PDB file of C-alpha atoms in Angstrom:
ATOM      1  CA  MET A 509      10.002 -60.011 -47.448  1.00  0.00           C
ATOM      2  CA  ASN A 510      11.181 -61.935 -50.299  1.00  0.00           C
ATOM      3  CA  TYR A 511      12.651 -65.304 -48.118  1.00  0.00           C
ATOM      4  CA  PRO A 512      10.970 -65.747 -44.993  1.00  0.00           C
ATOM      5  CA  TYR A 513      12.332 -68.927 -44.528  1.00  0.00           C
ATOM      6  CA  LEU A 514      16.342 -69.151 -44.769  1.00  0.00           C
ATOM      7  CA  LEU A 515      18.177 -72.525 -44.781  1.00  0.00           C
ATOM      8  CA  PHE A 516      21.657 -71.688 -43.718  1.00  0.00           C
ATOM      9  CA  ASP A 517      24.848 -74.070 -44.114  1.00  0.00           C
ATOM     10  CA  ALA A 518      27.138 -74.189 -40.959  1.00  0.00           C
ATOM     11  CA  ASP A 519      30.429 -74.989 -41.644  1.00  0.00           C
ATOM     12  CA  ASP A 520      32.833 -72.213 -44.081  1.00  0.00           C
ATOM     13  CA  THR A 521      29.390 -70.503 -43.728  1.00  0.00           C
ATOM     14  CA  LEU A 522      28.616 -69.569 -40.253  1.00  0.00           C
ATOM     15  CA  PHE A 523      31.303 -71.067 -38.811  1.00  0.00           C
ATOM     16  CA  ASP A 524      34.978 -71.222 -39.315  1.00  0.00           C
ATOM     17  CA  PHE A 525      35.422 -74.266 -39.423  1.00  0.00           C
ATOM     18  CA  PRO A 526      39.666 -74.664 -40.676  1.00  0.00           C
ATOM     19  CA  LYS A 527      40.094 -72.432 -37.209  1.00  0.00           C
ATOM     20  CA  ALA A 528      37.892 -75.041 -35.263  1.00  0.00           C
ATOM     21  CA  SER A 529      39.306 -78.439 -37.198  1.00  0.00           C
ATOM     22  CA  SER A 530      43.654 -77.123 -36.439  1.00  0.00           C
ATOM     23  CA  LYS A 531      42.873 -76.496 -32.643  1.00  0.00           C
ATOM     24  CA  ALA A 532      40.604 -79.878 -32.168  1.00  0.00           C
ATOM     25  CA  PHE A 533      43.851 -81.818 -34.410  1.00  0.00           C
ATOM     26  CA  ALA A 534      46.202 -80.219 -32.283  1.00  0.00           C
ATOM     27  CA  HIS A 535      44.357 -81.513 -28.974  1.00  0.00           C
ATOM     28  CA  MET A 536      44.193 -84.035 -30.022  1.00  0.00           C
ATOM     29  CA  CYS A 537      47.933 -84.628 -30.869  1.00  0.00           C
ATOM     30  CA  GLN A 538      48.477 -83.758 -27.547  1.00  0.00           C
ATOM     31  CA  LEU A 539      46.319 -86.067 -26.160  1.00  0.00           C
ATOM     32  CA  HIS A 540      48.084 -88.455 -27.854  1.00  0.00           C
ATOM     33  CA  ASP A 541      51.439 -88.026 -27.948  1.00  0.00           C
ATOM     34  CA  ILE A 542      51.546 -87.083 -31.055  1.00  0.00           C
ATOM     35  CA  PRO A 543      53.925 -84.860 -32.016  1.00  0.00           C
ATOM     36  CA  TYR A 544      51.654 -81.537 -34.130  1.00  0.00           C
ATOM     37  CA  SER A 545      53.030 -79.591 -37.022  1.00  0.00           C
ATOM     38  CA  LEU A 546      51.591 -77.889 -39.975  1.00  0.00           C
ATOM     39  CA  GLU A 547      52.806 -80.581 -42.427  1.00  0.00           C
ATOM     40  CA  MET A 548      50.955 -83.086 -40.012  1.00  0.00           C
ATOM     41  CA  TYR A 549      47.945 -80.847 -40.122  1.00  0.00           C
ATOM     42  CA  GLN A 550      47.970 -81.274 -44.050  1.00  0.00           C
ATOM     43  CA  LEU A 551      48.561 -84.687 -44.220  1.00  0.00           C
ATOM     44  CA  TYR A 552      45.572 -85.208 -42.368  1.00  0.00           C
ATOM     45  CA  HIS A 553      43.342 -82.416 -43.920  1.00  0.00           C
ATOM     46  CA  LYS A 554      43.765 -84.141 -47.104  1.00  0.00           C
ATOM     47  CA  ILE A 555      42.885 -87.545 -46.458  1.00  0.00           C
ATOM     48  CA  ASN A 556      39.536 -85.792 -44.592  1.00  0.00           C
ATOM     49  CA  LEU A 557      38.704 -83.944 -47.708  1.00  0.00           C
ATOM     50  CA  GLU A 558      39.416 -87.277 -50.219  1.00  0.00           C
ATOM     51  CA  LEU A 559      37.255 -88.948 -47.851  1.00  0.00           C
ATOM     52  CA  TRP A 560      34.297 -86.395 -47.293  1.00  0.00           C
ATOM     53  CA  ALA A 561      34.418 -85.928 -50.856  1.00  0.00           C
ATOM     54  CA  ALA A 562      33.408 -89.934 -51.757  1.00  0.00           C
ATOM     55  CA  PHE A 563      30.618 -89.177 -48.748  1.00  0.00           C
ATOM     56  CA  ASP A 564      29.187 -86.145 -50.698  1.00  0.00           C
ATOM     57  CA  ARG A 565      29.489 -88.721 -54.401  1.00  0.00           C
ATOM     58  CA  ARG A 566      27.242 -91.028 -51.823  1.00  0.00           C
ATOM     59  CA  GLU A 567      30.480 -94.017 -51.928  1.00  0.00           C
ATOM     60  CA  VAL A 568      30.533 -94.372 -48.329  1.00  0.00           C
ATOM     61  CA  THR A 569      28.747 -93.910 -44.689  1.00  0.00           C
ATOM     62  CA  LYS A 570      29.869 -90.869 -42.747  1.00  0.00           C
ATOM     63  CA  ASP A 571      30.813 -93.337 -39.789  1.00  0.00           C
ATOM     64  CA  PHE A 572      33.351 -94.913 -42.386  1.00  0.00           C
ATOM     65  CA  VAL A 573      34.555 -91.049 -43.406  1.00  0.00           C
ATOM     66  CA  THR A 574      34.688 -90.352 -39.099  1.00  0.00           C
ATOM     67  CA  LEU A 575      37.178 -93.310 -38.580  1.00  0.00           C
ATOM     68  CA  GLU A 576      38.849 -94.179 -41.917  1.00  0.00           C
ATOM     69  CA  ARG A 577      40.491 -90.517 -41.771  1.00  0.00           C
ATOM     70  CA  TYR A 578      42.682 -91.997 -38.224  1.00  0.00           C
ATOM     71  CA  ILE A 579      43.091 -95.249 -39.660  1.00  0.00           C
ATOM     72  CA  ARG A 580      44.847 -93.757 -43.278  1.00  0.00           C
ATOM     73  CA  PHE A 581      46.768 -90.991 -40.985  1.00  0.00           C
ATOM     74  CA  LEU A 582      47.911 -93.022 -38.632  1.00  0.00           C
ATOM     75  CA  LYS A 583      49.178 -95.767 -41.310  1.00  0.00           C
ATOM     76  CA  ALA A 584      50.461 -92.800 -43.556  1.00  0.00           C
ATOM     77  CA  LEU A 585      52.887 -91.526 -40.365  1.00  0.00           C
ATOM     78  CA  ASN A 586      53.759 -95.520 -39.064  1.00  0.00           C
ATOM     79  CA  LEU A 587      52.036 -94.583 -36.191  1.00  0.00           C
ATOM     80  CA  GLU A 588      50.868 -97.035 -33.299  1.00  0.00           C
ATOM     81  CA  ARG A 589      47.351 -95.124 -31.924  1.00  0.00           C
ATOM     82  CA  ASP A 590      44.064 -96.245 -31.517  1.00  0.00           C
ATOM     83  CA  PRO A 591      42.355 -94.325 -34.707  1.00  0.00           C
ATOM     84  CA  ALA A 592      38.866 -94.320 -33.354  1.00  0.00           C
ATOM     85  CA  GLN A 593      39.743 -92.722 -29.865  1.00  0.00           C
ATOM     86  CA  CYS A 594      41.644 -90.009 -32.105  1.00  0.00           C
ATOM     87  CA  ASN A 595      38.521 -89.470 -33.575  1.00  0.00           C
ATOM     88  CA  ILE A 596      36.365 -89.195 -30.085  1.00  0.00           C
ATOM     89  CA  ASP A 597      38.902 -86.948 -28.856  1.00  0.00           C
ATOM     90  CA  TYR A 598      39.074 -84.691 -32.210  1.00  0.00           C
ATOM     91  CA  LEU A 599      35.582 -84.353 -32.572  1.00  0.00           C
ATOM     92  CA  ALA A 600      34.807 -83.729 -28.833  1.00  0.00           C
ATOM     93  CA  ALA A 601      37.529 -81.064 -29.003  1.00  0.00           C
ATOM     94  CA  LEU A 602      35.854 -79.800 -32.570  1.00  0.00           C
ATOM     95  CA  GLY A 603      32.253 -79.590 -30.905  1.00  0.00           C
ATOM     96  CA  GLU A 604      33.747 -76.677 -28.481  1.00  0.00           C
ATOM     97  CA  GLY A 605      35.572 -74.469 -31.132  1.00  0.00           C
ATOM     98  CA  VAL A 606      33.151 -72.021 -32.123  1.00  0.00           C
ATOM     99  CA  TYR A 607      34.568 -69.630 -34.147  1.00  0.00           C
ATOM    100  CA  PRO A 608      31.890 -67.342 -36.519  1.00  0.00           C
ATOM    101  CA  LEU A 609      32.766 -65.658 -39.575  1.00  0.00           C
ATOM    102  CA  PRO A 610      33.096 -62.514 -40.157  1.00  0.00           C
ATOM    103  CA  TYR A 611      29.884 -60.579 -39.560  1.00  0.00           C
ATOM    104  CA  ALA A 612      27.941 -64.250 -39.439  1.00  0.00           C
ATOM    105  CA  GLU A 613      26.847 -63.126 -35.399  1.00  0.00           C
ATOM    106  CA  GLU A 614      25.568 -59.439 -37.359  1.00  0.00           C
ATOM    107  CA  VAL A 615      23.387 -60.807 -40.203  1.00  0.00           C
ATOM    108  CA  CYS A 616      22.058 -63.499 -38.251  1.00  0.00           C
ATOM    109  CA  ARG A 617      20.775 -61.191 -35.113  1.00  0.00           C
ATOM    110  CA  MET A 618      19.782 -58.638 -37.822  1.00  0.00           C
ATOM    111  CA  LEU A 619      17.867 -61.505 -40.201  1.00  0.00           C
ATOM    112  CA  HIS A 620      16.398 -62.627 -36.615  1.00  0.00           C
ATOM    113  CA  GLU A 621      14.746 -59.201 -35.622  1.00  0.00           C
ATOM    114  CA  ARG A 622      13.206 -58.863 -38.700  1.00  0.00           C
ATOM    115  CA  GLY A 623      11.165 -61.876 -38.274  1.00  0.00           C
ATOM    116  CA  HIS A 624      12.865 -64.838 -40.104  1.00  0.00           C
ATOM    117  CA  LYS A 625      12.611 -68.184 -39.713  1.00  0.00           C
ATOM    118  CA  MET A 626      16.236 -69.561 -39.999  1.00  0.00           C
ATOM    119  CA  TYR A 627      17.930 -73.445 -39.870  1.00  0.00           C
ATOM    120  CA  ILE A 628      20.476 -75.236 -39.561  1.00  0.00           C
ATOM    121  CA  ILE A 629      21.043 -77.391 -42.641  1.00  0.00           C
ATOM    122  CA  THR A 630      23.886 -79.605 -42.476  1.00  0.00           C
ATOM    123  CA  ASN A 631      26.097 -82.748 -43.788  1.00  0.00           C
ATOM    124  CA  ALA A 632      28.000 -82.777 -40.373  1.00  0.00           C
ATOM    125  CA  VAL A 633      28.270 -84.886 -37.370  1.00  0.00           C
ATOM    126  CA  ALA A 634      25.580 -84.377 -35.525  1.00  0.00           C
ATOM    127  CA  SER A 635      26.907 -84.298 -31.546  1.00  0.00           C
ATOM    128  CA  VAL A 636      29.827 -81.423 -33.231  1.00  0.00           C
ATOM    129  CA  GLN A 637      27.228 -79.316 -34.656  1.00  0.00           C
ATOM    130  CA  ARG A 638      24.592 -79.762 -31.634  1.00  0.00           C
ATOM    131  CA  SER A 639      27.268 -78.977 -29.143  1.00  0.00           C
ATOM    132  CA  ARG A 640      28.695 -76.008 -31.149  1.00  0.00           C
ATOM    133  CA  LEU A 641      25.368 -74.640 -31.881  1.00  0.00           C
ATOM    134  CA  GLN A 642      24.308 -74.417 -28.038  1.00  0.00           C
ATOM    135  CA  ASN A 643      27.471 -73.307 -27.757  1.00  0.00           C
ATOM    136  CA  SER A 644      27.211 -70.591 -29.854  1.00  0.00           C
ATOM    137  CA  VAL A 645      25.830 -66.727 -30.656  1.00  0.00           C
ATOM    138  CA  PHE A 646      23.830 -68.240 -32.900  1.00  0.00           C
ATOM    139  CA  ALA A 647      21.508 -70.355 -30.973  1.00  0.00           C
ATOM    140  CA  GLN A 648      19.111 -67.558 -29.630  1.00  0.00           C
ATOM    141  CA  PHE A 649      18.441 -67.086 -34.117  1.00  0.00           C
ATOM    142  CA  PHE A 650      17.856 -70.141 -35.113  1.00  0.00           C
ATOM    143  CA  ASP A 651      14.630 -71.781 -35.003  1.00  0.00           C
ATOM    144  CA  GLY A 652      16.087 -75.116 -35.572  1.00  0.00           C
ATOM    145  CA  ALA A 653      19.136 -77.657 -37.188  1.00  0.00           C
ATOM    146  CA  PHE A 654      18.522 -80.506 -39.600  1.00  0.00           C
ATOM    147  CA  ILE A 655      21.361 -82.536 -39.793  1.00  0.00           C
ATOM    148  CA  SER A 656      21.807 -85.561 -41.809  1.00  0.00           C
ATOM    149  CA  GLU A 657      22.275 -88.287 -40.555  1.00  0.00           C
ATOM    150  CA  GLU A 658      19.186 -87.539 -38.244  1.00  0.00           C
ATOM    151  CA  ALA A 659      17.490 -87.102 -41.224  1.00  0.00           C
ATOM    152  CA  GLY A 660      18.280 -90.307 -43.296  1.00  0.00           C
ATOM    153  CA  ALA A 661      19.639 -88.059 -46.318  1.00  0.00           C
ATOM    154  CA  ALA A 662      22.038 -85.401 -46.618  1.00  0.00           C
ATOM    155  CA  LYS A 663      22.591 -82.709 -49.144  1.00  0.00           C
ATOM    156  CA  PRO A 664      22.991 -82.542 -52.392  1.00  0.00           C
ATOM    157  CA  ASP A 665      19.847 -84.893 -52.170  1.00  0.00           C
ATOM    158  CA  GLN A 666      16.737 -83.913 -52.605  1.00  0.00           C
ATOM    159  CA  ALA A 667      14.855 -85.936 -50.460  1.00  0.00           C
ATOM    160  CA  TYR A 668      16.898 -84.345 -47.650  1.00  0.00           C
ATOM    161  CA  TYR A 669      15.247 -81.434 -48.089  1.00  0.00           C
ATOM    162  CA  ASP A 670      11.743 -83.090 -48.472  1.00  0.00           C
ATOM    163  CA  TYR A 671      12.767 -83.447 -44.756  1.00  0.00           C
ATOM    164  CA  ILE A 672      12.985 -80.579 -43.786  1.00  0.00           C
ATOM    165  CA  ARG A 673       9.966 -79.230 -45.749  1.00  0.00           C
ATOM    166  CA  GLN A 674       7.821 -82.178 -43.874  1.00  0.00           C
ATOM    167  CA  HIS A 675       9.971 -81.005 -40.712  1.00  0.00           C
ATOM    168  CA  VAL A 676       8.798 -76.842 -41.392  1.00  0.00           C
ATOM    169  CA  PRO A 677       5.194 -76.297 -41.248  1.00  0.00           C
ATOM    170  CA  GLY A 678       4.753 -73.242 -44.154  1.00  0.00           C
ATOM    171  CA  LEU A 679       8.303 -73.576 -46.061  1.00  0.00           C
ATOM    172  CA  THR A 680       7.616 -73.961 -49.549  1.00  0.00           C
ATOM    173  CA  LYS A 681       9.589 -74.021 -52.934  1.00  0.00           C
ATOM    174  CA  LYS A 682       9.096 -70.111 -53.217  1.00  0.00           C
ATOM    175  CA  ASN A 683       9.633 -68.632 -49.781  1.00  0.00           C
ATOM    176  CA  ALA A 684      13.187 -70.161 -48.500  1.00  0.00           C
ATOM    177  CA  LEU A 685      16.244 -69.626 -49.421  1.00  0.00           C
ATOM    178  CA  ALA A 686      19.279 -71.837 -49.306  1.00  0.00           C
ATOM    179  CA  VAL A 687      22.112 -70.371 -47.996  1.00  0.00           C
ATOM    180  CA  GLY A 688      25.459 -72.095 -48.373  1.00  0.00           C
ATOM    181  CA  ASP A 689      29.185 -72.548 -49.570  1.00  0.00           C
ATOM    182  CA  SER A 690      29.174 -75.468 -51.709  1.00  0.00           C
ATOM    183  CA  LEU A 691      28.976 -75.625 -54.536  1.00  0.00           C
ATOM    184  CA  SER A 692      28.420 -79.837 -54.421  1.00  0.00           C
ATOM    185  CA  THR A 693      26.097 -79.924 -52.219  1.00  0.00           C
ATOM    186  CA  ASP A 694      24.261 -76.784 -50.891  1.00  0.00           C
ATOM    187  CA  ILE A 695      24.125 -75.380 -54.386  1.00  0.00           C
ATOM    188  CA  GLN A 696      23.906 -78.704 -56.248  1.00  0.00           C
ATOM    189  CA  GLY A 697      21.377 -79.634 -53.383  1.00  0.00           C
ATOM    190  CA  ALA A 698      19.019 -76.782 -53.509  1.00  0.00           C
ATOM    191  CA  ASN A 699      18.815 -77.372 -57.545  1.00  0.00           C
ATOM    192  CA  ASN A 700      18.061 -80.665 -57.182  1.00  0.00           C
ATOM    193  CA  ALA A 701      15.080 -79.665 -54.420  1.00  0.00           C
ATOM    194  CA  GLY A 702      13.934 -76.875 -56.189  1.00  0.00           C
ATOM    195  CA  PHE A 703      15.057 -74.183 -53.937  1.00  0.00           C
ATOM    196  CA  PRO A 704      15.942 -71.166 -54.699  1.00  0.00           C
ATOM    197  CA  CYS A 705      19.753 -70.525 -53.636  1.00  0.00           C
ATOM    198  CA  CYS A 706      22.520 -68.375 -52.690  1.00  0.00           C
ATOM    199  CA  TRP A 707      25.965 -68.910 -53.310  1.00  0.00           C
ATOM    200  CA  TYR A 708      28.810 -67.536 -50.471  1.00  0.00           C
ATOM    201  CA  ASN A 709      31.842 -66.771 -52.612  1.00  0.00           C
ATOM    202  CA  PRO A 710      34.433 -65.292 -50.520  1.00  0.00           C
ATOM    203  CA  GLU A 711      37.128 -66.474 -52.488  1.00  0.00           C
ATOM    204  CA  LYS A 712      35.434 -66.003 -55.086  1.00  0.00           C
ATOM    205  CA  LYS A 713      35.592 -69.115 -56.673  1.00  0.00           C
ATOM    206  CA  PRO A 714      34.912 -70.142 -60.579  1.00  0.00           C
ATOM    207  CA  ARG A 715      30.949 -70.848 -60.983  1.00  0.00           C
ATOM    208  CA  ARG A 716      30.295 -74.381 -62.512  1.00  0.00           C
ATOM    209  CA  ALA A 717      28.365 -74.538 -65.745  1.00  0.00           C
ATOM    210  CA  GLY A 718      25.501 -76.096 -65.598  1.00  0.00           C
ATOM    211  CA  LEU A 719      24.554 -75.093 -62.215  1.00  0.00           C
ATOM    212  CA  ARG A 720      22.078 -72.557 -61.628  1.00  0.00           C
ATOM    213  CA  ILE A 721      23.219 -69.918 -59.191  1.00  0.00           C
ATOM    214  CA  ASP A 722      20.135 -67.045 -57.815  1.00  0.00           C
ATOM    215  CA  TYR A 723      22.457 -65.071 -55.877  1.00  0.00           C
ATOM    216  CA  GLU A 724      26.027 -64.663 -55.383  1.00  0.00           C
ATOM    217  CA  ILE A 725      27.964 -63.286 -52.546  1.00  0.00           C
ATOM    218  CA  SER A 726      31.320 -62.440 -51.016  1.00  0.00           C
ATOM    219  CA  ASP A 727      29.914 -60.791 -47.655  1.00  0.00           C
ATOM    220  CA  LEU A 728      27.665 -62.105 -45.634  1.00  0.00           C
ATOM    221  CA  ARG A 729      25.880 -58.461 -45.233  1.00  0.00           C
ATOM    222  CA  GLU A 730      25.066 -58.661 -48.840  1.00  0.00           C
ATOM    223  CA  LEU A 731      22.179 -61.385 -47.779  1.00  0.00           C
ATOM    224  CA  LEU A 732      20.585 -58.740 -45.863  1.00  0.00           C
ATOM    225  CA  ASP A 733      19.721 -56.921 -49.307  1.00  0.00           C
ATOM    226  CA  ILE A 734      18.530 -59.956 -50.740  1.00  0.00           C
ATOM    227  CA  VAL A 735      16.215 -61.595 -48.611  1.00  0.00           C
TER     228      VAL A 735
END
């Protein structure tokens, strides 16, 4: 066993976030009498990505992102709705949207059976991730979840990974592998903290110069031969 401890990102690594998000957004629109269309969701998605990118750069807080995205969305459409309630209803629906990515359940089950200690590491909203994990098949495989707003730091900050090490006895920078899809948070974070990392890259995006990537996979089943 090369890596007894495995640190998995959640969204777009284990969970199909775009599917969950689009369904939650459509539900929110229905509740608030907002005409739903693909173009409308794309507008929201664009605003959302821009704000989360600012969060990754540590320019804004998570609370700011989750509310501001609906303020900007409603303003762009000149709609009189309560952005805070829109966000609340969206997050509630998102927490119920459990859509595992291809082979995620199969791989996690096999890793669990092999005896790996597995943890979720995520910057997402705590209430959403807790709900999603509890309602999914993954709950039986994972030993815990570290969510940035509870840890007091976020990926890619080294402090976030220091927090994890303090709460997982036996975990070191040599026996744990970080697995995730984002170069800016998952891989950069592992680099900052000195952890080995595996980039889940199903779309085969280009690598970024100056970033250490110890392993790269396009299919989660490839992870079984690495760890």
